């Protein structure tokens, strides 16, 4: 089953997760550090807890470094439904005075707000990814038929170049894209760019004509509202 990354902006921190096997896994280190707590202490508490130690595991996450680049890293994660269980173990009376308010805020808001943020983020992002992939297949199917009708044998590079053309319209780079590094908005933009590309191919436009048309179309997307998950 395909895993889907989750990024949630919450209380000034970027929280990371992944939907894997129908379970939303929460990377614990960003949560712990977002509260101002020491990671090593909380890491040991997770391993010592009789319940949480049975469900905590490592998952591969996409994290952005200080250089702005995306990196794949292993992070200790809890299933989202167990996050509250860990929060119960954090006593605001035993933390440093300067972070007490942050800890209380997380404990108060995390029970409901963070749950909604993760579950909404999962559904919206999954729909955006699925739409992007589905429209990529539409582009490939139409391109395949057009190539055959024109007497050409479809080759792998035809489809790779077409997807890269769409990527270039999105970010200016004629190259592949790791979808885990894209925001939800960019996933929707790429889906719409692929939809437009399918129309241009069906109209019989040349590669260069499609290139110009897609770049212009992508610029216009910033002025329009993008689809939203129901």
Short mmCIF file of C-alpha atoms in Angstrom, two decimals, residues 85-207:
data_model
loop_
_atom_site.label_atom_id
_atom_site.label_comp_id
_atom_site.label_asym_id
_atom_site.label_seq_id
_atom_site.Cartn_x
_atom_site.Cartn_y
_atom_site.Cartn_z
CA UNK A 85 -1.65 8.95 25.52
CA UNK A 86 1.83 10.44 25.33
CA UNK A 87 0.50 13.93 26.07
CA UNK A 88 -1.00 12.61 29.29
CA UNK A 89 2.53 11.80 30.47
CA UNK A 90 3.70 15.42 30.14
CA UNK A 91 3.13 17.28 33.41
CA UNK A 92 3.26 21.09 33.01
CA UNK A 93 4.22 21.40 36.67
CA UNK A 94 7.47 19.55 36.02
CA UNK A 95 8.77 21.48 33.02
CA UNK A 96 10.85 24.65 32.92
CA UNK A 97 8.79 27.77 33.75
CA UNK A 98 9.60 29.37 30.38
CA UNK A 99 7.93 26.54 28.43
CA UNK A 100 5.03 25.84 30.78
CA UNK A 101 2.57 27.94 28.74
CA UNK A 102 3.58 26.18 25.50
CA UNK A 103 3.11 22.78 27.10
CA UNK A 104 -0.32 23.70 28.43
CA UNK A 105 -1.31 25.08 25.01
CA UNK A 106 -0.30 21.86 23.27
CA UNK A 107 -2.09 19.72 25.83
CA UNK A 108 -5.25 21.84 25.58
CA UNK A 109 -5.37 22.15 21.78
CA UNK A 110 -3.74 18.92 20.68
CA UNK A 111 -6.55 16.66 21.84
CA UNK A 112 -8.94 18.06 19.24
CA UNK A 113 -7.19 20.59 17.01
CA UNK A 114 -4.17 18.49 16.11
CA UNK A 115 -6.35 15.45 15.48
CA UNK A 116 -8.49 17.46 13.05
CA UNK A 117 -5.41 18.95 11.41
CA UNK A 118 -3.87 15.54 10.78
CA UNK A 119 -7.06 13.83 9.59
CA UNK A 120 -8.03 16.77 7.34
CA UNK A 121 -4.48 17.00 6.04
CA UNK A 122 -4.54 13.30 5.23
CA UNK A 123 -7.80 13.35 3.29
CA UNK A 124 -7.10 16.55 1.36
CA UNK A 125 -3.56 15.54 0.47
CA UNK A 126 -4.56 12.02 -0.54
CA UNK A 127 -7.25 13.40 -2.86
CA UNK A 128 -4.73 15.84 -4.40
CA UNK A 129 -2.16 13.06 -4.93
CA UNK A 130 -4.74 10.69 -6.39
CA UNK A 131 -5.97 13.42 -8.76
CA UNK A 132 -2.42 14.18 -9.90
CA UNK A 133 -1.73 10.51 -10.55
CA UNK A 134 -5.04 9.88 -12.30
CA UNK A 135 -4.51 12.83 -14.63
CA UNK A 136 -0.97 11.64 -15.30
CA UNK A 137 -2.46 8.39 -16.56
CA UNK A 138 -4.94 10.32 -18.73
CA UNK A 139 -2.02 12.24 -20.28
CA UNK A 140 -0.17 8.97 -20.94
CA UNK A 141 -3.21 7.27 -22.48
CA UNK A 142 -3.98 10.16 -24.83
CA UNK A 143 -0.33 10.59 -25.80
CA UNK A 144 -0.09 6.87 -26.50
CA UNK A 145 -3.08 6.99 -28.86
CA UNK A 146 -1.85 10.14 -30.63
CA UNK A 147 1.60 8.63 -31.22
CA UNK A 148 0.13 5.44 -32.66
CA UNK A 149 -2.28 7.35 -34.91
CA UNK A 150 0.64 9.40 -36.23
CA UNK A 151 2.56 6.24 -37.10
CA UNK A 152 5.05 6.47 -34.23
CA UNK A 153 5.89 3.73 -31.75
CA UNK A 154 5.31 4.93 -28.17
CA UNK A 155 8.54 4.85 -26.20
CA UNK A 156 9.21 5.28 -22.49
CA UNK A 157 10.96 8.61 -23.05
CA UNK A 158 7.84 10.05 -24.70
CA UNK A 159 5.89 9.69 -21.46
CA UNK A 160 8.77 10.74 -19.21
CA UNK A 161 9.34 13.90 -21.22
CA UNK A 162 5.64 14.76 -21.16
CA UNK A 163 5.52 14.51 -17.37
CA UNK A 164 8.72 16.55 -17.11
CA UNK A 165 7.15 19.16 -19.36
CA UNK A 166 4.28 19.48 -16.88
CA UNK A 167 6.75 19.65 -14.00
CA UNK A 168 8.61 22.44 -15.75
CA UNK A 169 5.38 24.42 -16.09
CA UNK A 170 4.96 24.05 -12.32
CA UNK A 171 8.45 24.87 -11.03
CA UNK A 172 10.64 25.72 -14.03
CA UNK A 173 12.64 22.48 -13.80
CA UNK A 174 12.54 19.93 -16.63
CA UNK A 175 13.01 16.96 -14.30
CA UNK A 176 11.20 14.44 -12.18
CA UNK A 177 9.54 15.52 -8.92
CA UNK A 178 9.31 13.70 -5.58
CA UNK A 179 5.63 14.26 -4.77
CA UNK A 180 6.40 14.10 -1.03
CA UNK A 181 8.21 17.43 -1.36
CA UNK A 182 5.18 19.19 -2.91
CA UNK A 183 2.67 21.16 -0.90
CA UNK A 184 -1.00 20.32 -1.24
CA UNK A 185 -1.48 23.47 -3.36
CA UNK A 186 1.31 22.44 -5.74
CA UNK A 187 -0.13 18.93 -6.04
CA UNK A 188 -3.42 20.47 -7.15
CA UNK A 189 -1.61 22.79 -9.56
CA UNK A 190 0.27 19.87 -11.11
CA UNK A 191 -2.99 17.95 -11.48
CA UNK A 192 -4.56 20.91 -13.28
CA UNK A 193 -1.47 21.32 -15.49
CA UNK A 194 -1.70 17.65 -16.47
CA UNK A 195 -5.39 18.07 -17.21
CA UNK A 196 -4.57 20.97 -19.53
CA UNK A 197 -1.75 19.01 -21.17
CA UNK A 198 -4.17 16.20 -22.00
CA UNK A 199 -6.41 18.73 -23.78
CA UNK A 200 -3.48 20.20 -25.74
CA UNK A 201 -2.27 16.77 -26.84
CA UNK A 202 -5.77 15.84 -27.99
CA UNK A 203 -5.92 19.08 -29.99
CA UNK A 204 -2.83 18.02 -31.89
CA UNK A 205 -0.52 20.79 -30.67
CA UNK A 206 3.20 20.25 -31.15
CA UNK A 207 5.56 19.77 -28.23
#
